[in-house]
PDB file of C-alpha atoms in Angstrom:
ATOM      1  CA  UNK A 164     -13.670  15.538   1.260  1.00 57.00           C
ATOM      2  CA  UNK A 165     -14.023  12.359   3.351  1.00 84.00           C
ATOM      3  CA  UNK A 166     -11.082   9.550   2.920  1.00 93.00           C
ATOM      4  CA  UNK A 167     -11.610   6.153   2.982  1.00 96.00           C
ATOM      5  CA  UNK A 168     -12.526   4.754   6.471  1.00 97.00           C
ATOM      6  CA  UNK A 169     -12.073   1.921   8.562  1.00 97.00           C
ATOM      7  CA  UNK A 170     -13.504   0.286  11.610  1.00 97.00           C
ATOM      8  CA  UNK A 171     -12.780  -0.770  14.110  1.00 97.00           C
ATOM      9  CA  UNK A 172      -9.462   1.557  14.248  1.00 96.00           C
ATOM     10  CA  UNK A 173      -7.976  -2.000  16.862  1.00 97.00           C
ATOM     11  CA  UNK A 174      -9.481  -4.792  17.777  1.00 97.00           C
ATOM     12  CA  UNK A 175      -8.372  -7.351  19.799  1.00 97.00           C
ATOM     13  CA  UNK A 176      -9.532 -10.930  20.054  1.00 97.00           C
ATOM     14  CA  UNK A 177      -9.340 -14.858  21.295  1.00 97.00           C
ATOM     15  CA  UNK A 178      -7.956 -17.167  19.142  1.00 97.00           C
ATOM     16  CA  UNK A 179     -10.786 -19.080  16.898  1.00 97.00           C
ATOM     17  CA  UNK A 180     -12.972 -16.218  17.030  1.00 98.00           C
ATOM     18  CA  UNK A 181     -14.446 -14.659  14.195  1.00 98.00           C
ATOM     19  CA  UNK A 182     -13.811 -10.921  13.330  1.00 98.00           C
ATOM     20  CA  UNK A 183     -15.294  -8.718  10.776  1.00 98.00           C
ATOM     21  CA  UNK A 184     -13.085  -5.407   9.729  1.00 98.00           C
ATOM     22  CA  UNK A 185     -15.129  -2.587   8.343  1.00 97.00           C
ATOM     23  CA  UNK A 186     -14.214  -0.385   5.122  1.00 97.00           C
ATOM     24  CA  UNK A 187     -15.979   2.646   3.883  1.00 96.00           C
ATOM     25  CA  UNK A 188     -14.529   4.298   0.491  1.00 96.00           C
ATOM     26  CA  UNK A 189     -14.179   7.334  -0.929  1.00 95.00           C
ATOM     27  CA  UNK A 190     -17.420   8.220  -2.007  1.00 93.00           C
ATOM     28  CA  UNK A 191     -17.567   7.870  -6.152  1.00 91.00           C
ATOM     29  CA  UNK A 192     -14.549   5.148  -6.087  1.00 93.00           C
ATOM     30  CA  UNK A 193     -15.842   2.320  -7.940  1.00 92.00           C
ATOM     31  CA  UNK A 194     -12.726  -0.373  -7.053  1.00 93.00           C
ATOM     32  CA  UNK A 195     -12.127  -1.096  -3.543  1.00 95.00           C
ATOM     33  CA  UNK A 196      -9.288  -3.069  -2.489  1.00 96.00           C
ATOM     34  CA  UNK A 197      -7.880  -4.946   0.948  1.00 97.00           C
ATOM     35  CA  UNK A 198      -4.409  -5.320   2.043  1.00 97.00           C
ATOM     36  CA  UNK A 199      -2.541  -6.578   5.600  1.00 97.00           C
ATOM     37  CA  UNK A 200       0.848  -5.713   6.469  1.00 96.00           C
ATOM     38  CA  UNK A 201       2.393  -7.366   8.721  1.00 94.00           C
ATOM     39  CA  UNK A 202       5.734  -7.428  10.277  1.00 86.00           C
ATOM     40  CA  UNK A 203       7.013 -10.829   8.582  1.00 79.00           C
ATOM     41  CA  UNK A 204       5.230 -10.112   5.176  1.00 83.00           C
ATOM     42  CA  UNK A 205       5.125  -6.873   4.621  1.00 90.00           C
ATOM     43  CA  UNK A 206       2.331  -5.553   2.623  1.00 94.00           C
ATOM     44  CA  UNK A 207       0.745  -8.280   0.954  1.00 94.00           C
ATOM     45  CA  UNK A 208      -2.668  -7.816  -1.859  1.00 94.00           C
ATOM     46  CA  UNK A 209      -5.500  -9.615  -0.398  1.00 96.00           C
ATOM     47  CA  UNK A 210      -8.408  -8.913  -2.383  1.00 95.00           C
ATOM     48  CA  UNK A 211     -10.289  -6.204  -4.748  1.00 93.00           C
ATOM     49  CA  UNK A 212     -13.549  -5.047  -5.819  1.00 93.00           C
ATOM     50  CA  UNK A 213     -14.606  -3.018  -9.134  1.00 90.00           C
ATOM     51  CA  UNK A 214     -17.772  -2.355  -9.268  1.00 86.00           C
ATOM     52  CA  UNK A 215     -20.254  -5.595  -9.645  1.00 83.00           C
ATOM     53  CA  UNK A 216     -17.496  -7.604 -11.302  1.00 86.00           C
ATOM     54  CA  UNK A 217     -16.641 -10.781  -9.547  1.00 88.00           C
ATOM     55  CA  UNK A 218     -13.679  -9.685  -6.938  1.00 90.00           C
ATOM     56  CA  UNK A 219     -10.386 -10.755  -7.592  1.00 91.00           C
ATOM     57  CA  UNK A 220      -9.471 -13.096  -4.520  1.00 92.00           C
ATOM     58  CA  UNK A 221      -6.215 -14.390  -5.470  1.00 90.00           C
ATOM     59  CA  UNK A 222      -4.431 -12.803  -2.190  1.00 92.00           C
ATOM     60  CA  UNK A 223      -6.354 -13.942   0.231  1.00 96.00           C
ATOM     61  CA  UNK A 224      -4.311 -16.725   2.295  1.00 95.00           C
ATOM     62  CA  UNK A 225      -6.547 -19.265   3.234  1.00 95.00           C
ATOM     63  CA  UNK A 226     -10.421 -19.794   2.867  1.00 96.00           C
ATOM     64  CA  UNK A 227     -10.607 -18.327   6.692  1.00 98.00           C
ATOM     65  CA  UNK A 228     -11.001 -14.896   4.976  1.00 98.00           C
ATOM     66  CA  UNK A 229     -13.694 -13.860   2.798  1.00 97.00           C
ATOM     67  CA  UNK A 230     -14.913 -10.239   1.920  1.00 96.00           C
ATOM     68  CA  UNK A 231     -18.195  -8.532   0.613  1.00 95.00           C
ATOM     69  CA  UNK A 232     -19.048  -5.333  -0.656  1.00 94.00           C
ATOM     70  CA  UNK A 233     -22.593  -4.454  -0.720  1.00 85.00           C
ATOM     71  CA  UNK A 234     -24.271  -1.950  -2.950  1.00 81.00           C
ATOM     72  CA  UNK A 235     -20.991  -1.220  -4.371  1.00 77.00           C
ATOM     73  CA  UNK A 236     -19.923   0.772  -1.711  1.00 90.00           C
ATOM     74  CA  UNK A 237     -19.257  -0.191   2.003  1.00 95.00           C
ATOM     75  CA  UNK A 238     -16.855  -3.413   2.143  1.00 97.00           C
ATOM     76  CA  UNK A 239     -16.196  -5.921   5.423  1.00 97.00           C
ATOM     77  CA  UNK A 240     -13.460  -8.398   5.314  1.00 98.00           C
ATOM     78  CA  UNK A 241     -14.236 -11.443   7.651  1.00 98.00           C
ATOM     79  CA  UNK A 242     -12.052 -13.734   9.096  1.00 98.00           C
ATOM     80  CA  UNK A 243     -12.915 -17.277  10.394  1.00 98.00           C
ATOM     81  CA  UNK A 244     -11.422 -19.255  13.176  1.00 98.00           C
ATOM     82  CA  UNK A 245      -8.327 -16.786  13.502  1.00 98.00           C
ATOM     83  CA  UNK A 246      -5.413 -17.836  13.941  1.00 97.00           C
ATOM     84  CA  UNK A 247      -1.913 -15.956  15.709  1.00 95.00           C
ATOM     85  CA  UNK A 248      -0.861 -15.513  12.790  1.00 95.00           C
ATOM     86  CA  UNK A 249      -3.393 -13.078  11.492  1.00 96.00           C
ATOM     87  CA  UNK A 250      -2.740 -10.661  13.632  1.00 97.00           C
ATOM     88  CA  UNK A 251      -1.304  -7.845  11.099  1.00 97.00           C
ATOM     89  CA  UNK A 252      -2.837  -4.456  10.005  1.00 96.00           C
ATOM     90  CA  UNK A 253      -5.120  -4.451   7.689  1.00 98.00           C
ATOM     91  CA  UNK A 254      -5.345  -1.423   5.043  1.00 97.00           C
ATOM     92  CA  UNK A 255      -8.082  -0.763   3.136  1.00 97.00           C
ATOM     93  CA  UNK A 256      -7.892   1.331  -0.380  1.00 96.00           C
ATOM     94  CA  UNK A 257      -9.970   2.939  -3.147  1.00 95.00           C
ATOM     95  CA  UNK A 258      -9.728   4.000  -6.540  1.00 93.00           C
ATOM     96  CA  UNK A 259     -11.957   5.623  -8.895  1.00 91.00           C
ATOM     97  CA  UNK A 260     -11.471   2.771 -11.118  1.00 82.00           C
ATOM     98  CA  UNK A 261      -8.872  -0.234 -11.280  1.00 79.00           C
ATOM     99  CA  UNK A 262      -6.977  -0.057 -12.832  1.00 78.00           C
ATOM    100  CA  UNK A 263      -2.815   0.204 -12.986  1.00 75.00           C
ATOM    101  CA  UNK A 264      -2.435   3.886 -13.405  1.00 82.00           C
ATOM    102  CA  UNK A 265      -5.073   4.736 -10.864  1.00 86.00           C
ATOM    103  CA  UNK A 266      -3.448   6.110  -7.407  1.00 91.00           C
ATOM    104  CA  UNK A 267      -5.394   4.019  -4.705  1.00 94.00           C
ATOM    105  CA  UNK A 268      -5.642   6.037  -1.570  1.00 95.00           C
ATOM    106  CA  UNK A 269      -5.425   4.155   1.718  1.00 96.00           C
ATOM    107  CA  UNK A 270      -7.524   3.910   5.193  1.00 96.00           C
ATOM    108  CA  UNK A 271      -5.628   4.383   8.749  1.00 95.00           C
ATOM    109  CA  UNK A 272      -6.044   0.735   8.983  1.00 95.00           C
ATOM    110  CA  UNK A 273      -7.832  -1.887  11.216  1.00 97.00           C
ATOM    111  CA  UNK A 274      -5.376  -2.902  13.769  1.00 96.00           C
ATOM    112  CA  UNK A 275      -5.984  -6.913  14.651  1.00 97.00           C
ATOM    113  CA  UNK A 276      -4.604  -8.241  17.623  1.00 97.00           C
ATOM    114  CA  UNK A 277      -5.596 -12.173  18.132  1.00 97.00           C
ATOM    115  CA  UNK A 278      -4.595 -13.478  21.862  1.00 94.00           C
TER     116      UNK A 278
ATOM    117  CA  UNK B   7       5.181 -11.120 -12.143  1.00 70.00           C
ATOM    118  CA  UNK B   8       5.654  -7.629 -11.080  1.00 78.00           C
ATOM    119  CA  UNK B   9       8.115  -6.830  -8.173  1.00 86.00           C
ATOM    120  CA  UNK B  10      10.053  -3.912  -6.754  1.00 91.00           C
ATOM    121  CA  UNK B  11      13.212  -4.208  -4.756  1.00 95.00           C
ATOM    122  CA  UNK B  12      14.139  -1.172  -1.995  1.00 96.00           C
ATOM    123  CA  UNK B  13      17.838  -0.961  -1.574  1.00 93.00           C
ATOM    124  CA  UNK B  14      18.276  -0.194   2.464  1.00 92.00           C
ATOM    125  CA  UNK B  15      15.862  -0.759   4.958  1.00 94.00           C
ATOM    126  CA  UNK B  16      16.946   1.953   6.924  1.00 96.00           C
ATOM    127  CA  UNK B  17      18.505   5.672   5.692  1.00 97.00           C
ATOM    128  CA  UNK B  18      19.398   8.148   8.099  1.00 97.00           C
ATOM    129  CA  UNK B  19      19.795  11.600   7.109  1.00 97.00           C
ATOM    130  CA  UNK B  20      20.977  14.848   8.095  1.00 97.00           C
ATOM    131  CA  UNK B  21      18.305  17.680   8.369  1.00 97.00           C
ATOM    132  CA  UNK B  22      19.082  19.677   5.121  1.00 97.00           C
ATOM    133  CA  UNK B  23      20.898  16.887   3.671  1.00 98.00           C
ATOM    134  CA  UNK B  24      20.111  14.919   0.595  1.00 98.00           C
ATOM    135  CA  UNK B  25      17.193  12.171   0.505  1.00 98.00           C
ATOM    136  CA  UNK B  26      17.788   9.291  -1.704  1.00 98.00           C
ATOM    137  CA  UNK B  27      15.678   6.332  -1.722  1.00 98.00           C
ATOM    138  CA  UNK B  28      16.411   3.368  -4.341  1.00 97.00           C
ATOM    139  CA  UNK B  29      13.755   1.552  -5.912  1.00 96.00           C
ATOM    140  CA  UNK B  30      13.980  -0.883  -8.912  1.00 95.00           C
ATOM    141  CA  UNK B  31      11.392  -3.069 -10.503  1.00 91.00           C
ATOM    142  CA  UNK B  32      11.286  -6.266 -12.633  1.00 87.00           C
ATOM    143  CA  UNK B  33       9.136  -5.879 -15.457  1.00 72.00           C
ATOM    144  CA  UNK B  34       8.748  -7.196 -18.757  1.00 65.00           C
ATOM    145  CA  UNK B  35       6.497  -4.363 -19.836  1.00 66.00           C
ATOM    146  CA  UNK B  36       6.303  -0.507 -18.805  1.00 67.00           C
ATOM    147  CA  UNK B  37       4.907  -0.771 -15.545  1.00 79.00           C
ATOM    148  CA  UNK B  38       2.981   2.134 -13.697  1.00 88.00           C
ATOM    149  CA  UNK B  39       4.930   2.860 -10.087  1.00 92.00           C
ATOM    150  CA  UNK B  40       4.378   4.806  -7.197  1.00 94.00           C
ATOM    151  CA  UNK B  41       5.737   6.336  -3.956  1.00 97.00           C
ATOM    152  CA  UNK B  42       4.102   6.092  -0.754  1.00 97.00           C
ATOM    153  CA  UNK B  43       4.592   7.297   2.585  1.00 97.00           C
ATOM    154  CA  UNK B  44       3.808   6.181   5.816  1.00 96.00           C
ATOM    155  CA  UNK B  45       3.880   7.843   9.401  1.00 93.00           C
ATOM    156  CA  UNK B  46       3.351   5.910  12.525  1.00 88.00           C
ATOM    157  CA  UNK B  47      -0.182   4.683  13.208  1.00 84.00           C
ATOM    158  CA  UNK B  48      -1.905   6.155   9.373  1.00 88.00           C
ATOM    159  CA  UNK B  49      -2.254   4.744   6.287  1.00 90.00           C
ATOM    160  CA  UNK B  50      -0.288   4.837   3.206  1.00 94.00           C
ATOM    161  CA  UNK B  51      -0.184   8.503   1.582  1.00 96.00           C
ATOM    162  CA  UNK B  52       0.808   8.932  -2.068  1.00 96.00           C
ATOM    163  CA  UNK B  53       3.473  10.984  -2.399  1.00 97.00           C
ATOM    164  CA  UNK B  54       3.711  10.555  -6.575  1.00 95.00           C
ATOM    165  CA  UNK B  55       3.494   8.303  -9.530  1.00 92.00           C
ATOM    166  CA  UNK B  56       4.957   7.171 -13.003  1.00 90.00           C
ATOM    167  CA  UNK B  57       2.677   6.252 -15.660  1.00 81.00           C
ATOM    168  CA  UNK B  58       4.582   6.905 -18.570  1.00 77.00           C
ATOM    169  CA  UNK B  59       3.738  10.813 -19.519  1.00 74.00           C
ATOM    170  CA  UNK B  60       7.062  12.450 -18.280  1.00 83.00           C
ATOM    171  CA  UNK B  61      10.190  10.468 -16.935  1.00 87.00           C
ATOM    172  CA  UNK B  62      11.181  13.080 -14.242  1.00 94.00           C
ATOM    173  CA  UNK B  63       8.028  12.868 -11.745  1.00 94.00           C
ATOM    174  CA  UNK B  64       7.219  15.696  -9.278  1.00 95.00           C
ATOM    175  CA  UNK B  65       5.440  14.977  -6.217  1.00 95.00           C
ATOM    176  CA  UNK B  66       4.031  15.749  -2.928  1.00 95.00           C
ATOM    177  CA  UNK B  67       5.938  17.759   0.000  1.00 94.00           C
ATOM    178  CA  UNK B  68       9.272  18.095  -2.539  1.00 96.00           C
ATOM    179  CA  UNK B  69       9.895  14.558  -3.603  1.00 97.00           C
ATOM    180  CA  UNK B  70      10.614  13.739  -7.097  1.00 97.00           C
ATOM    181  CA  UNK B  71      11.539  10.762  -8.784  1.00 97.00           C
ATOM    182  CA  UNK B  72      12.850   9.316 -11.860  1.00 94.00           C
ATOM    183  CA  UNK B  73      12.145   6.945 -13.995  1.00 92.00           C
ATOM    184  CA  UNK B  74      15.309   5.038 -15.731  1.00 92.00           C
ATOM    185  CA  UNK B  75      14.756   2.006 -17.902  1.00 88.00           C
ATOM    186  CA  UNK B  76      17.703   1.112 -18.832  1.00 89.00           C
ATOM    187  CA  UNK B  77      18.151   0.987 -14.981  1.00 92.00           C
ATOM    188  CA  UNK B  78      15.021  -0.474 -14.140  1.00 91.00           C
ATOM    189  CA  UNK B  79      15.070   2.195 -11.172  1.00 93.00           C
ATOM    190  CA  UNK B  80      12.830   4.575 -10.009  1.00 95.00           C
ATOM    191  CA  UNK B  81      14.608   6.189  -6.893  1.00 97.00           C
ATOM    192  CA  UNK B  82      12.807   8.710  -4.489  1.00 98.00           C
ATOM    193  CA  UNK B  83      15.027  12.347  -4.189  1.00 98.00           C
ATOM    194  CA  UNK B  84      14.450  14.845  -2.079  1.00 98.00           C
ATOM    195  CA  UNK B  85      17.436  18.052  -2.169  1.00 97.00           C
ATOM    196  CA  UNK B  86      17.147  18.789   1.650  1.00 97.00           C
ATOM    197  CA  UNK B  87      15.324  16.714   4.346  1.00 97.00           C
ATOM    198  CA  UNK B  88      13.451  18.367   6.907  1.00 97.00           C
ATOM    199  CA  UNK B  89      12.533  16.630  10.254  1.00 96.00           C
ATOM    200  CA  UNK B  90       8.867  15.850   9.541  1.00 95.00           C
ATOM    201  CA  UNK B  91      10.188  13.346   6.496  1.00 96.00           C
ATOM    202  CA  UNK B  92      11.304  10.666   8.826  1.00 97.00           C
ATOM    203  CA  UNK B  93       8.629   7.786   8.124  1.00 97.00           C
ATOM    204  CA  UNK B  94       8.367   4.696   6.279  1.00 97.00           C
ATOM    205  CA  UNK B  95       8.565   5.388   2.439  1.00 98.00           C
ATOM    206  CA  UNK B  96       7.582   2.305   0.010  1.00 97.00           C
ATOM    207  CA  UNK B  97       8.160   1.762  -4.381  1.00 96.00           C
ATOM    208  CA  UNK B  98       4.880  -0.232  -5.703  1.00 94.00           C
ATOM    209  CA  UNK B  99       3.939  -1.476  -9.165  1.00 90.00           C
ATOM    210  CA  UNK B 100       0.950  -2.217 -10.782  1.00 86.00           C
ATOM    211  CA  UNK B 101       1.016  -4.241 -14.172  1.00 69.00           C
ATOM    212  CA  UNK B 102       1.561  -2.323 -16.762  1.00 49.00           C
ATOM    213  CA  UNK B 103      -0.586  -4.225 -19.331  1.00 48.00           C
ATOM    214  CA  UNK B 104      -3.353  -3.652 -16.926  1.00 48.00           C
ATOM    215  CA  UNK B 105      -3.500  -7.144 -15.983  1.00 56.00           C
ATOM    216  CA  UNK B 106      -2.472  -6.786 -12.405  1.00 65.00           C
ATOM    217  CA  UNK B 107      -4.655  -3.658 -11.200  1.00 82.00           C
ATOM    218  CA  UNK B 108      -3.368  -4.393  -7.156  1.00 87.00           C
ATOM    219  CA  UNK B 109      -0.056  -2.374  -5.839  1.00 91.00           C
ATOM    220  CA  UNK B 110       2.733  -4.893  -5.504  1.00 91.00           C
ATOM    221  CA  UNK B 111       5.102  -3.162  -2.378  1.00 94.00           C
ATOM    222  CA  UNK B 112       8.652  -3.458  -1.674  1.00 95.00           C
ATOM    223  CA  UNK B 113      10.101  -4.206   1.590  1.00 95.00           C
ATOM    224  CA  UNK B 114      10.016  -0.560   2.278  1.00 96.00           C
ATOM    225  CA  UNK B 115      12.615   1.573   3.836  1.00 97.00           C
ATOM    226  CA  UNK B 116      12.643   3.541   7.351  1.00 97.00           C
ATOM    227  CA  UNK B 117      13.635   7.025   6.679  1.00 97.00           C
ATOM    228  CA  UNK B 118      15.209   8.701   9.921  1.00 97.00           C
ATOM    229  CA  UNK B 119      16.377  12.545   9.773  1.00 97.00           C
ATOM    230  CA  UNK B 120      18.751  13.271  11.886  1.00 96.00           C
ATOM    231  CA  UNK B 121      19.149  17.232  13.580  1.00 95.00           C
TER     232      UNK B 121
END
């Protein structure tokens, strides 16, 4: 069956521009979760979904980054104004549920590049 | 908090050799770990996972690992590498208690097999 997918696969952009990174889950996986690695950080938790529950947001960095997942399905993780140092991979994931035994199986990744 | 610590960022190996990868984790409860894998370019691919049913875990492609408590370790094995292993293999936790339901990562560690 289909994986979890993720668009754009790179993008590349200015400095202060806004980009919006695209995740589509496993179909029947009810958490959804984002991560970035990067080659300072590592992989760091940004933020996950489970089902209509308010998200957990404690990764995210800064309030430059904000995610949505509509219809409880199809997520997109926006970033305002960025910044160099946002440029990182960023790794999408889905679960049937969340919860700490649950494997969470990963996208290829968005690739963001900021100029 | 949870957090895992990978012994050896990089491990080269002969082909047919042994495959070792050290992982221990700071807990104050059983936590739930796991073993990814990760080639150039992809997303993370599970390769196994602990969650307290048996201590000696079998996984994916030949890997096993162990879980020790009284070692706090859960290293990666593998009797004899073959070339396609080389990739980037990282340890994760997820609260045991349920509490935290995101992967916390280690540093990971860059696997290289050598002919």
């Amino acid at each position: 069956g289909a994986g979890v997918s993720q668009s754009p696969s790179n993008k590349v952009t200015e400095k202060g521009k806004d980009v919006e990174l695209r995740c589509d889950p496993i179909s029947g996986h009810t958490a959804l979760y984002w991560y970035r690695q990067s080659l300072g950080q590592g992989l760091e938790f940004l933020i996950y979904f489970q089902g209509n529950s308010a998200p957990d947001k404690s990764g995210l960095p800064s309030d430059r980054f904000s995610a949505e997942r509509t219809g409880g399905s199809v997520s997109t993780l926006t970033i305002q104004r960025t910044q160099q140092e946002d440029s990182a991979v960023y790794l999408c994931a889905s679960s049937l549920v969340a919860g700490g035994n649950q494997p969470q199986h990963f996208g290829d990744g968005t690739r963001l590049s900021i100029l | 908090a949870q957090s895992v610590t990978q012994l050896g960022s990089h491990v080269s190996v002969s082909e047919g050799a042994l495959v070792l990868l050290r992982c221990n984790y700071s807990s104050s409860v059983p936590p739930y770990l796991f073993w990814y894998v990760q080639y150039p370019n992809q997303g993370l691919q599970l390769l196994l996972k602990y969650t307290s049913a048996a201590t000696l875990v079998k996984g994916i492609n030949g890997f096993e690992a162990e879980f020790k408590k009284s070692e706090t370790s859960f290293h990666l094995t593998k009797p004899s590498a073959h070339m396609s292993d080389a990739a980037e293999y990282f340890c994760a936790v997820t609260g045991g208690s349920g509490s935290a339901r995101q992967l916390t990562f280690g540093s990971g560690t860059q696997l290289t097999v050598l002919p």
